[in-house]
Amino acid sequence: AKKDGRNSFSFYDPEMNLRVQETLELETDLRQALDREEFLLHYQPKVDLASGAVIGCEALVRWRHPRRGLVPPNDFIPLAEETGLIVPLGAWVLREACRQARRWKEAELPPVSVAVNLSARQFRQGDLPELVADVLAETGLDPHLLDLELTESMVMDNPVKAGRAMLDLKKLGVSLSLDDFGTGYSSLNYLRRFPVDCLKIDRSFIRDVVDDPSGASVVTSVISIAHNLGMAAVAEGVENEDQLRFLASCGCDTYQGYFFSKPIPAEEFVALLQRETLP
Ligand code: C2E
Ligand code: CA
Ligand code: CA
Ligand code: CA
């Protein structure tokens, strides 16, 4: 590819060349990954702080790549988003998570909700409520056991439109959570009008909660905002007992994190639920 012009130099930067090549390769692989059934979901338990009971889980996608092994979502979700592949992938995640949650209910395990992450592109697509309705009908999952996680930046981009889209989803009976709360900018004025059930406090704030007083006050503030707006407060990334104790002291409702459990395969999550409910 020898040609003159402004873009040609990139061909001669070996590092850049490698990166471009890798991305192209990953994109080709990604296009085939759905057909080849290379995606899988792990589930991270969500725990009720007051009772200690597991009340739900979050579905997190992984890619079992034939050569690279298990690829974490941060390494391919952005590319899937860019290429539009996130739309069929997101639909697969939703269907798989609902199917799984329905199975748990059939197995007479205590009712647990399942949370699914939505991407910006998926949320902007006009037919998302239809997809969710179809998947619920198809799997027979109770809508109130499905929780859809949207990020703050996704909804604050166009809050009026987002608010309407959220209402359409709420009409189906599902819950909505605002993920990574505190990392973007939120207008409290819109927040109070959104039909959101939970605020998920971003992991970055939970991290310094114990030694950093300003981190701690962000967390207590978010918890009171949530409660004042009639929402539940969920903490993510809880890694130790000190963080958990702090969260309990300020009335946080639910938590997730390595301290209780990492995201785990469906079978392990079932085993955990069974253990938890033994008398
Ligand atoms: P997220 O939605 O904020 O998910 C939480 C991430 O934090 C997960 O990373 C989880 O494994 C990790 N985590 C949980 N507890 C702890 C902890 O105690 N300490 C630490 N250090 N990390 C913890 P994961 O699974 O790698 O996912 C990363 C991101 O990828 C997610 O962030 C989400 O934005 C995105 N993602 C994952 N699955 C999907 C999906 O199905 N669709 C879409 N659109 N995005 C997804
Ligand atoms: Ca999430
Ligand atoms: Ca999050
Ligand atoms: Ca996050």
CSV table of C-alpha atoms and ligand atoms in Angstrom, one decimal:
chain,number,residue,atom,x,y,z
A,1,ALA,CA,0.0,0.0,0.0
A,2,LYS,CA,2.5,2.6,-1.2
A,3,LYS,CA,0.8,5.8,-2.0
A,4,ASP,CA,1.5,9.4,-1.4
A,5,GLY,CA,-0.8,11.7,0.6
A,6,ARG,CA,-1.5,12.6,4.1
A,7,ASN,CA,-2.7,9.2,5.3
A,8,SER,CA,0.1,7.2,3.9
A,9,PHE,CA,2.5,7.6,6.8
A,10,SER,CA,0.3,5.5,9.0
A,11,PHE,CA,1.2,2.5,6.9
A,12,TYR,CA,4.8,3.0,7.9
A,13,ASP,CA,4.3,3.4,11.6
A,14,PRO,CA,4.7,-0.2,12.6
A,15,GLU,CA,3.0,0.2,16.0
A,16,MET,CA,0.0,1.9,14.4
A,17,ASN,CA,-0.1,-0.6,11.7
A,18,LEU,CA,-0.3,-3.4,14.2
A,19,ARG,CA,-3.0,-1.7,16.1
A,20,VAL,CA,-5.1,-1.1,13.0
A,21,GLN,CA,-4.5,-4.7,11.9
A,22,GLU,CA,-5.5,-6.0,15.3
A,23,THR,CA,-8.7,-4.0,15.4
A,24,LEU,CA,-9.7,-5.1,11.9
A,25,GLU,CA,-9.0,-8.7,12.9
A,26,LEU,CA,-11.0,-8.3,16.1
A,27,GLU,CA,-13.9,-6.8,14.1
A,28,THR,CA,-13.9,-9.7,11.6
A,29,ASP,CA,-13.9,-12.2,14.6
A,30,LEU,CA,-16.6,-10.2,16.3
A,31,ARG,CA,-18.9,-10.4,13.3
A,32,GLN,CA,-18.7,-14.2,13.4
A,33,ALA,CA,-18.8,-14.6,17.2
A,34,LEU,CA,-22.5,-14.5,17.5
A,35,ASP,CA,-23.1,-17.2,14.9
A,36,ARG,CA,-20.3,-19.3,16.4
A,37,GLU,CA,-21.9,-18.9,19.9
A,38,GLU,CA,-18.8,-17.6,21.5
A,39,PHE,CA,-20.5,-15.2,23.9
A,40,LEU,CA,-21.4,-16.2,27.4
A,41,LEU,CA,-22.8,-14.5,30.5
A,42,HIS,CA,-21.5,-14.3,34.0
A,43,TYR,CA,-23.7,-13.2,36.8
A,44,GLN,CA,-22.7,-11.1,39.8
A,45,PRO,CA,-25.0,-11.4,42.9
A,46,LYS,CA,-26.7,-8.4,44.2
A,47,VAL,CA,-27.2,-8.5,48.0
A,48,ASP,CA,-29.7,-6.8,50.2
A,49,LEU,CA,-27.7,-4.9,52.8
A,50,ALA,CA,-30.2,-5.2,55.6
A,51,SER,CA,-30.9,-8.9,55.4
A,52,GLY,CA,-27.8,-10.2,53.6
A,53,ALA,CA,-30.0,-12.1,51.1
A,54,VAL,CA,-29.2,-12.4,47.5
A,55,ILE,CA,-32.0,-10.6,45.7
A,56,GLY,CA,-30.7,-10.5,42.2
A,57,CYS,CA,-27.8,-10.5,39.8
A,58,GLU,CA,-26.2,-8.5,37.0
A,59,ALA,CA,-25.6,-10.3,33.7
A,60,LEU,CA,-22.1,-9.4,32.3
A,61,VAL,CA,-21.1,-10.6,28.9
A,62,ARG,CA,-17.8,-12.3,28.1
A,63,TRP,CA,-16.4,-13.5,24.8
A,64,ARG,CA,-14.7,-16.9,24.5
A,65,HIS,CA,-12.3,-16.1,21.7
A,66,PRO,CA,-10.8,-19.1,19.9
A,67,ARG,CA,-7.3,-17.8,20.2
A,68,ARG,CA,-7.4,-15.0,22.8
A,69,GLY,CA,-9.3,-16.8,25.5
A,70,LEU,CA,-11.9,-15.1,27.6
A,71,VAL,CA,-12.1,-11.5,26.5
A,72,PRO,CA,-13.6,-8.9,29.0
A,73,PRO,CA,-16.4,-6.7,27.8
A,74,ASN,CA,-14.3,-3.5,27.9
A,75,ASP,CA,-12.1,-4.9,25.2
A,76,PHE,CA,-15.0,-5.5,22.7
A,77,ILE,CA,-18.1,-3.6,23.7
A,78,PRO,CA,-16.8,-0.3,22.3
A,79,LEU,CA,-16.0,-2.0,19.0
A,80,ALA,CA,-19.4,-3.6,19.0
A,81,GLU,CA,-20.9,-0.3,19.6
A,82,GLU,CA,-18.9,1.4,16.8
A,83,THR,CA,-19.8,-1.2,14.3
A,84,GLY,CA,-23.4,-1.6,15.2
A,85,LEU,CA,-22.9,-5.2,16.2
A,86,ILE,CA,-24.0,-4.2,19.7
A,87,VAL,CA,-27.6,-4.3,18.5
A,88,PRO,CA,-27.7,-8.1,17.7
A,89,LEU,CA,-25.3,-8.8,20.6
A,90,GLY,CA,-27.4,-6.8,23.0
A,91,ALA,CA,-30.5,-8.7,21.9
A,92,TRP,CA,-28.7,-12.0,22.5
A,93,VAL,CA,-27.6,-10.8,26.0
A,94,LEU,CA,-31.2,-9.8,26.9
A,95,ARG,CA,-32.7,-13.1,25.6
A,96,GLU,CA,-30.1,-15.3,27.3
A,97,ALA,CA,-30.3,-13.4,30.7
A,98,CYS,CA,-34.2,-13.7,30.7
A,99,ARG,CA,-34.1,-17.3,29.7
A,100,GLN,CA,-31.7,-18.0,32.5
A,101,ALA,CA,-33.7,-16.1,35.1
A,102,ARG,CA,-36.8,-17.9,34.0
A,103,ARG,CA,-35.0,-21.2,34.6
A,104,TRP,CA,-34.1,-20.2,38.2
A,105,LYS,CA,-37.7,-19.4,38.9
A,106,GLU,CA,-38.7,-22.8,37.6
A,107,ALA,CA,-36.1,-24.5,39.8
A,108,GLU,CA,-38.0,-23.1,42.7
A,109,LEU,CA,-35.1,-21.0,43.8
A,110,PRO,CA,-36.0,-17.8,45.7
A,111,PRO,CA,-37.0,-15.2,43.2
A,112,VAL,CA,-34.0,-13.3,41.9
A,113,SER,CA,-34.1,-10.4,39.5
A,114,VAL,CA,-31.6,-10.2,36.6
A,115,ALA,CA,-30.1,-6.9,35.4
A,116,VAL,CA,-29.0,-6.4,31.8
A,117,ASN,CA,-26.7,-3.6,30.7
A,118,LEU,CA,-28.0,-1.6,27.7
A,119,SER,CA,-25.7,0.2,25.4
A,120,ALA,CA,-26.3,3.7,24.1
A,121,ARG,CA,-26.9,2.5,20.6
A,122,GLN,CA,-29.4,-0.1,21.7
A,123,PHE,CA,-31.2,2.5,23.8
A,124,ARG,CA,-31.5,5.0,20.9
A,125,GLN,CA,-33.0,2.3,18.7
A,126,GLY,CA,-36.7,3.0,18.6
A,127,ASP,CA,-37.7,-0.6,18.8
A,128,LEU,CA,-36.1,-1.5,22.1
A,129,PRO,CA,-39.5,-1.7,24.0
A,130,GLU,CA,-40.8,-4.1,21.4
A,131,LEU,CA,-37.7,-6.2,21.7
A,132,VAL,CA,-38.0,-6.3,25.5
A,133,ALA,CA,-41.7,-7.2,25.2
A,134,ASP,CA,-41.0,-10.0,22.7
A,135,VAL,CA,-38.2,-11.4,24.9
A,136,LEU,CA,-40.4,-11.3,28.0
A,137,ALA,CA,-43.3,-13.0,26.1
A,138,GLU,CA,-41.0,-15.6,24.6
A,139,THR,CA,-39.2,-16.5,27.8
A,140,GLY,CA,-42.2,-16.1,30.2
A,141,LEU,CA,-40.1,-14.2,32.7
A,142,ASP,CA,-42.1,-11.9,35.1
A,143,PRO,CA,-41.3,-8.4,33.9
A,144,HIS,CA,-40.6,-7.2,37.5
A,145,LEU,CA,-37.7,-9.6,37.6
A,146,LEU,CA,-36.0,-7.8,34.8
A,147,ASP,CA,-33.9,-4.7,35.5
A,148,LEU,CA,-32.4,-2.7,32.7
A,149,GLU,CA,-29.3,-0.7,33.4
A,150,LEU,CA,-28.8,2.6,31.6
A,151,THR,CA,-25.9,4.9,32.2
A,152,GLU,CA,-26.1,8.5,33.2
A,153,SER,CA,-24.4,9.7,30.1
A,154,MET,CA,-26.8,7.8,27.8
A,155,VAL,CA,-29.8,9.5,29.3
A,156,MET,CA,-28.4,12.9,29.9
A,157,ASP,CA,-27.4,13.2,26.2
A,158,ASN,CA,-31.0,13.9,25.3
A,159,PRO,CA,-33.0,13.8,28.5
A,160,VAL,CA,-36.4,14.6,27.1
A,161,LYS,CA,-36.2,11.8,24.5
A,162,ALA,CA,-34.6,9.5,27.0
A,163,GLY,CA,-37.4,10.1,29.5
A,164,ARG,CA,-40.0,9.1,27.0
A,165,ALA,CA,-38.1,6.0,26.0
A,166,MET,CA,-37.8,5.1,29.7
A,167,LEU,CA,-41.5,5.5,30.2
A,168,ASP,CA,-42.1,3.1,27.3
A,169,LEU,CA,-39.9,0.5,29.0
A,170,LYS,CA,-41.5,1.1,32.4
A,171,LYS,CA,-44.9,0.4,30.9
A,172,LEU,CA,-43.7,-3.2,30.3
A,173,GLY,CA,-43.3,-3.6,34.1
A,174,VAL,CA,-39.5,-3.8,34.1
A,175,SER,CA,-37.3,-1.8,36.5
A,176,LEU,CA,-34.8,0.7,35.4
A,177,SER,CA,-31.4,1.5,37.0
A,178,LEU,CA,-29.1,4.4,36.4
A,179,ASP,CA,-25.6,2.9,36.2
A,180,ASP,CA,-22.2,4.5,37.0
A,181,PHE,CA,-24.0,7.2,38.8
A,182,GLY,CA,-21.9,10.2,39.7
A,183,THR,CA,-19.3,9.8,36.8
A,184,GLY,CA,-21.2,11.9,34.3
A,185,TYR,CA,-23.2,15.0,34.8
A,186,SER,CA,-26.8,14.6,35.9
A,187,SER,CA,-29.3,17.3,36.1
A,188,LEU,CA,-31.3,16.8,39.3
A,189,ASN,CA,-34.2,18.4,37.5
A,190,TYR,CA,-34.4,15.6,35.0
A,191,LEU,CA,-33.4,13.0,37.5
A,192,ARG,CA,-36.5,13.6,39.5
A,193,ARG,CA,-38.7,13.2,36.4
A,194,PHE,CA,-37.1,10.0,35.2
A,195,PRO,CA,-39.0,6.8,36.0
A,196,VAL,CA,-35.9,5.2,37.5
A,197,ASP,CA,-36.0,2.7,40.3
A,198,CYS,CA,-32.4,2.5,41.4
A,199,LEU,CA,-29.2,4.6,41.4
A,200,LYS,CA,-26.1,2.6,41.1
A,201,ILE,CA,-23.2,4.4,42.8
A,202,ASP,CA,-20.1,4.1,40.7
A,203,ARG,CA,-17.3,1.9,41.9
A,204,SER,CA,-14.8,4.8,41.9
A,205,PHE,CA,-16.7,6.4,44.8
A,206,ILE,CA,-16.9,3.2,46.8
A,207,ARG,CA,-13.2,2.7,46.5
A,208,ASP,CA,-12.1,5.6,48.7
A,209,VAL,CA,-15.1,5.6,51.0
A,210,VAL,CA,-13.1,4.6,54.0
A,211,ASP,CA,-10.0,6.8,53.9
A,212,ASP,CA,-11.3,9.8,51.9
A,213,PRO,CA,-13.9,12.0,53.6
A,214,SER,CA,-14.9,13.6,50.3
A,215,GLY,CA,-15.4,10.2,48.7
A,216,ALA,CA,-17.6,9.3,51.6
A,217,SER,CA,-19.7,12.4,51.4
A,218,VAL,CA,-20.3,11.8,47.7
A,219,VAL,CA,-21.7,8.4,48.6
A,220,THR,CA,-23.9,9.6,51.5
A,221,SER,CA,-25.2,12.4,49.2
A,222,VAL,CA,-26.1,10.0,46.4
A,223,ILE,CA,-27.8,7.7,48.8
A,224,SER,CA,-29.9,10.6,50.1
A,225,ILE,CA,-30.7,11.9,46.6
A,226,ALA,CA,-31.9,8.4,45.7
A,227,HIS,CA,-34.0,8.1,48.8
A,228,ASN,CA,-35.5,11.5,48.4
A,229,LEU,CA,-36.5,10.7,44.9
A,230,GLY,CA,-38.0,7.4,45.9
A,231,MET,CA,-35.3,5.3,44.4
A,232,ALA,CA,-33.1,2.6,45.9
A,233,ALA,CA,-29.4,3.1,46.2
A,234,VAL,CA,-27.1,0.3,45.0
A,235,ALA,CA,-23.3,0.3,45.6
A,236,GLU,CA,-21.1,-1.5,43.1
A,237,GLY,CA,-17.5,-2.6,43.6
A,238,VAL,CA,-17.6,-3.4,47.3
A,239,GLU,CA,-14.4,-5.1,48.0
A,240,ASN,CA,-14.0,-5.2,51.8
A,241,GLU,CA,-15.9,-5.2,55.0
A,242,ASP,CA,-15.0,-1.6,55.9
A,243,GLN,CA,-16.8,-0.4,52.8
A,244,LEU,CA,-19.7,-2.6,53.5
A,245,ARG,CA,-20.0,-1.3,57.1
A,246,PHE,CA,-19.9,2.3,55.9
A,247,LEU,CA,-22.6,1.6,53.4
A,248,ALA,CA,-24.8,0.0,56.0
A,249,SER,CA,-24.3,2.9,58.3
A,250,CYS,CA,-25.6,5.3,55.7
A,251,GLY,CA,-28.7,3.3,54.7
A,252,CYS,CA,-27.6,2.0,51.3
A,253,ASP,CA,-30.1,-0.6,50.1
A,254,THR,CA,-28.2,-3.1,47.9
A,255,TYR,CA,-24.6,-3.9,47.0
A,256,GLN,CA,-22.5,-5.9,44.6
A,257,GLY,CA,-18.8,-6.5,44.6
A,258,TYR,CA,-15.9,-9.0,44.9
A,259,PHE,CA,-16.3,-8.9,48.7
A,260,PHE,CA,-19.4,-11.0,48.3
A,261,SER,CA,-18.7,-12.6,44.9
A,262,LYS,CA,-17.2,-11.9,41.5
A,263,PRO,CA,-19.3,-12.4,38.4
A,264,ILE,CA,-19.7,-16.2,38.1
A,265,PRO,CA,-21.1,-18.7,35.5
A,266,ALA,CA,-24.8,-19.5,35.8
A,267,GLU,CA,-24.3,-22.9,37.4
A,268,GLU,CA,-22.1,-21.4,40.2
A,269,PHE,CA,-24.8,-18.7,40.8
A,270,VAL,CA,-27.4,-21.4,41.2
A,271,ALA,CA,-25.2,-23.3,43.6
A,272,LEU,CA,-24.7,-20.1,45.6
A,273,LEU,CA,-28.5,-19.5,45.7
A,274,GLN,CA,-29.1,-23.0,46.9
A,275,ARG,CA,-26.4,-22.7,49.6
A,276,GLU,CA,-27.9,-19.4,50.7
A,277,THR,CA,-31.4,-20.8,51.1
A,278,LEU,CA,-30.5,-23.9,53.0
A,279,PRO,CA,-32.1,-23.8,56.4
B,1,C2E,P1,-20.5,-2.1,34.7
B,1,C2E,O1,-21.9,-2.3,34.2
B,1,C2E,O2,-20.2,-0.9,35.6
B,1,C2E,O3,-20.2,-3.5,35.4
B,1,C2E,C1,-19.5,-3.6,36.6
B,1,C2E,C2,-18.1,-4.1,36.3
B,1,C2E,O4,-17.3,-4.0,37.5
B,1,C2E,C3,-18.0,-5.5,35.8
B,1,C2E,O5,-16.8,-5.6,35.0
B,1,C2E,C4,-17.7,-6.3,37.1
B,1,C2E,O6,-17.0,-7.5,36.9
B,1,C2E,C5,-16.8,-5.3,37.8
B,1,C2E,N1,-16.8,-5.5,39.3
B,1,C2E,C6,-17.8,-5.9,40.0
B,1,C2E,N2,-17.5,-5.9,41.3
B,1,C2E,C7,-16.2,-5.5,41.4
B,1,C2E,C8,-15.3,-5.2,42.5
B,1,C2E,O7,-15.6,-5.5,43.7
B,1,C2E,N3,-14.1,-4.7,42.2
B,1,C2E,C9,-13.7,-4.4,40.9
B,1,C2E,N4,-12.5,-3.9,40.7
B,1,C2E,N5,-14.5,-4.6,39.9
B,1,C2E,C10,-15.8,-5.1,40.1
B,1,C2E,P2,-16.9,-6.3,33.6
B,1,C2E,O8,-17.8,-7.5,33.7
B,1,C2E,O9,-15.6,-6.4,33.0
B,1,C2E,O10,-17.8,-5.3,32.7
B,1,C2E,C11,-17.3,-4.0,32.4
B,1,C2E,C12,-18.3,-3.2,31.7
B,1,C2E,O11,-18.7,-3.7,30.4
B,1,C2E,C13,-19.6,-3.1,32.4
B,1,C2E,O12,-19.5,-2.1,33.5
B,1,C2E,C14,-20.5,-2.6,31.4
B,1,C2E,O13,-20.4,-1.2,31.1
B,1,C2E,C15,-20.0,-3.3,30.1
B,1,C2E,N6,-20.8,-4.5,29.9
B,1,C2E,C16,-20.7,-5.8,30.4
B,1,C2E,N7,-21.7,-6.6,29.9
B,1,C2E,C17,-22.4,-5.9,29.0
B,1,C2E,C18,-23.5,-6.1,28.2
B,1,C2E,O14,-24.1,-7.2,28.1
B,1,C2E,N8,-23.9,-5.1,27.4
B,1,C2E,C19,-23.4,-3.9,27.4
B,1,C2E,N9,-23.9,-2.9,26.6
B,1,C2E,N10,-22.3,-3.6,28.2
B,1,C2E,C20,-21.8,-4.6,29.0
B,2,CA,CA,-23.9,-2.3,35.0
B,3,CA,CA,-21.7,0.2,36.9
B,4,CA,CA,-18.8,1.0,35.4
